[in-house]
Amino acid sequence: MPVRSWPSSVLRWPEPRQVDEAARSWAAREAPRHPGLIRIGYFGSYARGDAGVGSDLDLVALVEAAAEPFASRGVAWELESLPVPAEILVYTRAEWDRLREGGGRLGAVLAHETVWVWPATPPGG
């Protein structure tokens, strides 16, 4: 989270590089907690390079399968240790394929913007 600069009341927001490094470390710690995890990445302002003070981190995880409904899958992920507010979208492989093939805006954004942070070398590449 933002850090108050002592003794000032000014908040310092983390630099994008720091957020990227934190996301990679977080993903490496979080991955073992989620069997069937394929990839973790982020998209949005941090991926585009236009993040600023107040920007949140938009995360995406790709899993083999999920028993929970889409809307509740993010609850199982520990996001509080990240240096900025974060949200995560968790897609199964089948949902991801449909989203990317569907031609919608979100599918296009995720296909072009996502910065994959786990595994260090993405599957197939």
XYZ file of N, CA and C in Angstrom:
375
model
N 0.836 -1.170 0.000
C 0.000 0.000 0.000
C 0.885 1.238 0.000
N 0.318 2.381 -0.304
C 1.095 3.608 -0.280
C 1.731 3.796 1.095
N 2.907 4.396 1.121
C 3.651 4.587 2.359
C 3.687 6.063 2.697
N 3.362 6.378 3.962
C 3.412 7.763 4.424
C 4.874 8.125 4.662
N 5.268 9.245 4.118
C 6.642 9.723 4.262
C 6.764 10.469 5.588
N 7.537 9.917 6.520
C 7.679 10.498 7.853
C 8.544 11.722 7.811
N 8.267 12.822 8.447
C 7.088 13.143 9.253
C 5.994 13.831 8.424
N 6.059 13.735 7.157
C 5.119 14.402 6.263
C 3.803 13.641 6.181
N 2.778 14.341 5.734
C 1.489 13.687 5.511
C 1.357 13.241 4.055
N 2.417 13.406 3.285
C 2.398 13.042 1.870
C 2.538 11.530 1.719
N 1.722 10.943 0.852
C 1.837 9.519 0.558
C 2.727 9.314 -0.651
N 3.598 8.318 -0.580
C 4.429 7.950 -1.729
C 3.817 6.709 -2.355
N 3.489 6.796 -3.639
C 2.927 5.642 -4.352
C 4.085 4.873 -4.968
N 4.058 3.563 -4.941
C 5.163 2.784 -5.510
C 5.333 3.052 -7.010
N 6.557 2.996 -7.457
C 6.870 3.137 -8.877
C 6.390 1.878 -9.616
N 6.049 1.984 -10.898
C 5.600 0.810 -11.664
C 6.578 -0.359 -11.609
N 7.873 -0.093 -11.640
C 8.877 -1.159 -11.563
C 8.748 -1.910 -10.233
N 8.501 -1.180 -9.156
C 8.349 -1.813 -7.848
C 7.083 -2.681 -7.808
N 6.029 -2.202 -8.444
C 4.782 -2.971 -8.486
C 4.985 -4.249 -9.299
N 5.688 -4.153 -10.424
C 5.976 -5.338 -11.230
C 6.785 -6.351 -10.422
N 7.829 -5.901 -9.754
C 8.658 -6.807 -8.947
C 7.841 -7.441 -7.827
N 6.984 -6.642 -7.196
C 6.144 -7.160 -6.117
C 5.150 -8.191 -6.663
N 4.596 -7.935 -7.854
C 3.650 -8.876 -8.461
C 4.340 -10.205 -8.763
N 5.562 -10.154 -9.242
C 6.298 -11.381 -9.542
C 6.614 -12.173 -8.269
N 7.034 -11.490 -7.223
C 7.318 -12.160 -5.945
C 6.037 -12.731 -5.344
N 4.968 -11.931 -5.380
C 3.672 -12.381 -4.861
C 3.209 -13.631 -5.606
N 3.304 -13.614 -6.930
C 2.845 -14.745 -7.738
C 3.629 -16.008 -7.393
N 4.926 -15.890 -7.202
C 5.750 -17.047 -6.851
C 5.346 -17.612 -5.492
N 4.959 -16.750 -4.562
C 4.505 -17.220 -3.243
C 3.087 -17.780 -3.302
N 2.245 -17.180 -4.108
C 0.839 -17.548 -4.168
C 0.598 -18.815 -4.996
N 1.380 -19.033 -6.028
C 1.150 -20.141 -6.960
C 1.026 -21.504 -6.272
N 1.877 -21.864 -5.328
C 1.755 -23.192 -4.715
C 0.434 -23.415 -3.982
N -0.263 -22.351 -3.644
C -1.536 -22.463 -2.929
C -2.698 -22.830 -3.854
N -2.467 -22.839 -5.172
C -3.554 -23.018 -6.129
C -3.242 -24.149 -7.115
N -3.600 -25.386 -6.747
C -3.380 -26.516 -7.658
C -4.118 -26.274 -8.978
N -3.499 -26.656 -10.060
C -4.118 -26.467 -11.370
C -3.865 -25.097 -11.971
N -3.070 -24.287 -11.290
C -2.739 -22.954 -11.809
C -1.853 -23.084 -13.044
N -2.176 -22.338 -14.081
C -1.402 -22.359 -15.319
C -0.539 -21.107 -15.440
N -1.140 -19.935 -15.237
C -0.412 -18.666 -15.403
C -1.022 -17.595 -14.513
N -0.195 -16.602 -14.177
C -0.649 -15.391 -13.491
C -0.054 -14.208 -14.242
N -0.849 -13.174 -14.431
C -0.366 -11.965 -15.080
C -1.122 -10.751 -14.603
N -0.768 -9.610 -15.163
C -1.520 -8.388 -14.881
C -1.765 -7.645 -16.182
N -2.824 -6.835 -16.179
C -3.212 -6.062 -17.350
C -3.654 -4.691 -16.869
N -4.106 -3.853 -17.760
C -4.567 -2.529 -17.358
C -3.443 -1.515 -17.344
N -3.575 -0.517 -16.486
C -2.648 0.620 -16.508
C -1.196 0.231 -16.245
N -0.952 -0.730 -15.353
C 0.442 -1.138 -15.110
C 1.023 -1.855 -16.324
N 0.224 -2.631 -17.013
C 0.700 -3.326 -18.213
C 0.914 -2.353 -19.368
N 0.045 -1.348 -19.486
C 0.178 -0.357 -20.571
C 1.282 0.651 -20.305
N 1.684 0.792 -19.048
C 2.722 1.755 -18.701
C 2.179 3.132 -18.391
N 0.876 3.263 -18.137
C 0.331 4.580 -17.819
C -0.250 4.644 -16.407
N 0.230 3.774 -15.516
C -0.216 3.791 -14.126
C 0.303 5.040 -13.431
N -0.467 5.513 -12.494
C -0.068 6.675 -11.712
C -0.548 6.526 -10.286
N -0.456 7.604 -9.540
C -0.900 7.598 -8.157
C -2.371 7.180 -8.119
N -2.663 6.196 -7.317
C -4.031 5.708 -7.170
C -4.388 4.542 -8.067
N -3.509 4.171 -9.004
C -3.801 3.046 -9.894
C -3.818 1.738 -9.112
N -4.788 0.880 -9.446
C -4.812 -0.440 -8.836
C -4.154 -1.431 -9.789
N -3.904 -2.622 -9.285
C -3.262 -3.665 -10.079
C -4.329 -4.678 -10.478
N -4.551 -4.814 -11.777
C -5.544 -5.736 -12.317
C -4.844 -7.047 -12.661
N -5.122 -8.074 -11.874
C -4.480 -9.373 -12.049
C -5.404 -10.337 -12.768
N -4.807 -11.302 -13.445
C -5.568 -12.371 -14.089
C -4.833 -13.680 -13.830
N -5.606 -14.714 -13.504
C -5.047 -16.046 -13.305
C -5.779 -17.005 -14.233
N -5.032 -17.925 -14.773
C -5.572 -18.963 -15.647
C -5.386 -20.297 -14.934
N -6.497 -21.023 -14.744
C -6.472 -22.305 -14.048
C -7.057 -23.391 -14.950
N -6.710 -24.634 -14.683
C -7.241 -25.751 -15.473
C -8.749 -25.846 -15.344
N -9.246 -25.802 -14.108
C -10.681 -25.936 -13.847
C -10.987 -25.266 -12.516
N -12.277 -25.012 -12.267
C -12.689 -24.401 -11.011
C -14.077 -24.888 -10.641
N -14.262 -25.199 -9.369
C -15.566 -25.630 -8.880
C -16.434 -24.432 -8.504
N -15.788 -23.320 -8.116
C -16.511 -22.136 -7.675
C -17.023 -21.329 -8.865
N -18.101 -20.569 -8.658
C -18.555 -19.663 -9.714
C -17.507 -18.572 -9.960
N -17.491 -18.045 -11.173
C -16.502 -17.047 -11.566
C -16.414 -15.901 -10.555
N -17.540 -15.373 -10.131
C -17.572 -14.192 -9.272
C -16.914 -14.402 -7.910
N -16.836 -15.641 -7.430
C -16.265 -15.871 -6.102
C -14.864 -16.468 -6.117
N -14.292 -16.699 -7.265
C -12.971 -17.347 -7.329
C -11.844 -16.506 -6.748
N -11.933 -15.209 -6.836
C -10.862 -14.342 -6.347
C -10.721 -14.317 -4.841
N -11.736 -14.777 -4.121
C -11.711 -14.748 -2.658
C -10.567 -15.582 -2.094
N -10.204 -16.643 -2.759
C -9.159 -17.549 -2.269
C -7.743 -17.006 -2.453
N -7.611 -15.843 -3.064
C -6.289 -15.285 -3.355
C -5.944 -14.200 -2.346
N -4.717 -14.264 -1.810
C -4.235 -13.289 -0.841
C -3.653 -12.102 -1.607
N -4.349 -10.990 -1.610
C -3.915 -9.814 -2.367
C -3.381 -8.696 -1.474
N -3.571 -8.821 -0.171
C -3.236 -7.739 0.744
C -1.746 -7.423 0.827
N -0.891 -8.373 0.481
C 0.554 -8.125 0.587
C 1.106 -7.337 -0.602
N 0.295 -7.116 -1.621
C 0.746 -6.325 -2.769
C 0.833 -4.854 -2.381
N 1.719 -4.080 -3.010
C 1.952 -2.696 -2.582
C 0.875 -1.702 -3.010
N -0.069 -2.119 -3.832
C -1.176 -1.263 -4.262
C -2.465 -2.088 -4.198
N -3.610 -1.438 -4.159
C -4.855 -2.215 -4.197
C -4.884 -3.087 -5.450
N -5.440 -4.295 -5.318
C -5.433 -5.235 -6.437
C -6.739 -6.008 -6.487
N -7.080 -6.421 -7.697
C -8.217 -7.303 -7.950
C -7.717 -8.399 -8.871
N -8.357 -9.576 -8.778
C -7.945 -10.679 -9.632
C -9.162 -11.310 -10.308
N -9.004 -11.594 -11.587
C -9.984 -12.352 -12.363
C -9.395 -13.741 -12.550
N -10.163 -14.774 -12.226
C -9.669 -16.150 -12.332
C -10.512 -16.884 -13.372
N -9.864 -17.238 -14.481
C -10.521 -17.916 -15.593
C -10.040 -19.360 -15.702
N -10.958 -20.258 -16.045
C -10.539 -21.609 -16.399
C -9.973 -21.554 -17.821
N -9.266 -22.584 -18.188
C -8.695 -22.641 -19.543
C -9.803 -22.508 -20.592
N -10.930 -23.204 -20.393
C -12.035 -23.159 -21.354
C -12.642 -21.758 -21.431
N -12.825 -21.108 -20.282
C -13.367 -19.741 -20.278
C -12.417 -18.778 -20.974
N -11.129 -18.949 -20.727
C -10.107 -18.097 -21.337
C -10.149 -18.229 -22.860
N -10.221 -19.463 -23.334
C -10.276 -19.689 -24.780
C -11.514 -19.047 -25.386
N -12.669 -19.220 -24.738
C -13.903 -18.595 -25.240
C -13.810 -17.083 -25.223
N -13.245 -16.533 -24.171
C -13.102 -15.076 -24.051
C -12.227 -14.514 -25.165
N -11.114 -15.157 -25.432
C -10.189 -14.675 -26.458
C -10.737 -14.880 -27.861
N -11.487 -15.944 -28.065
C -12.039 -16.220 -29.393
C -13.317 -15.437 -29.671
N -13.961 -14.937 -28.604
C -15.244 -14.272 -28.738
C -15.206 -12.915 -29.405
N -14.038 -12.322 -29.512
C -13.911 -11.048 -30.200
C -14.358 -9.836 -29.396
N -14.683 -10.009 -28.113
C -15.102 -8.886 -27.277
C -13.934 -8.026 -26.828
N -14.257 -6.875 -26.266
C -13.233 -5.921 -25.835
C -12.322 -6.501 -24.747
N -12.915 -7.108 -23.705
C -12.089 -7.640 -22.629
C -11.139 -8.716 -23.144
N -11.623 -9.599 -23.996
C -10.758 -10.627 -24.565
C -9.593 -10.035 -25.333
N -9.861 -8.984 -26.100
C -8.796 -8.320 -26.869
C -7.796 -7.640 -25.944
N -8.297 -6.981 -24.914
C -7.406 -6.310 -23.954
C -6.513 -7.339 -23.272
N -7.107 -8.416 -22.783
C -6.311 -9.436 -22.100
C -5.294 -10.077 -23.038
N -5.669 -10.310 -24.271
C -4.756 -10.933 -25.235
C -3.559 -10.037 -25.536
N -3.770 -8.737 -25.600
C -2.699 -7.823 -26.019
C -1.948 -7.169 -24.867
N -2.602 -7.007 -23.723
C -1.981 -6.258 -22.634
C -1.335 -7.095 -21.555
N -1.775 -8.317 -21.370
C -1.345 -9.065 -20.188
C 0.167 -9.265 -20.144
N 0.730 -8.903 -18.999
C 2.141 -9.149 -18.697
C 2.149 -10.368 -17.788
N 2.642 -11.487 -18.295
C 2.647 -12.722 -17.515
C 3.814 -12.714 -16.548
N 3.534 -12.968 -15.264
C 4.574 -12.919 -14.237
C 4.866 -14.266 -13.593
N 4.003 -15.244 -13.846
C 4.237 -16.600 -13.345
C 3.624 -17.581 -14.317
N 4.262 -18.670 -14.652
C 5.638 -18.981 -14.262
C 6.618 -18.023 -14.946
N 7.848 -18.073 -14.478
C 8.855 -17.169 -15.033
C 8.963 -17.339 -16.539
N 8.893 -18.568 -17.009
C 8.835 -18.843 -18.455
C 7.453 -19.415 -18.727
N 6.595 -18.672 -19.456
C 5.226 -19.142 -19.680
C 5.183 -20.467 -20.431
N 4.121 -21.234 -20.175
C 3.971 -22.491 -20.913
C 3.995 -22.243 -22.421
N 4.723 -23.062 -23.120
C 4.801 -22.926 -24.577
C 5.690 -21.791 -25.034
N 6.417 -21.156 -24.127
C 7.252 -20.061 -24.589
C 8.208 -19.701 -23.593
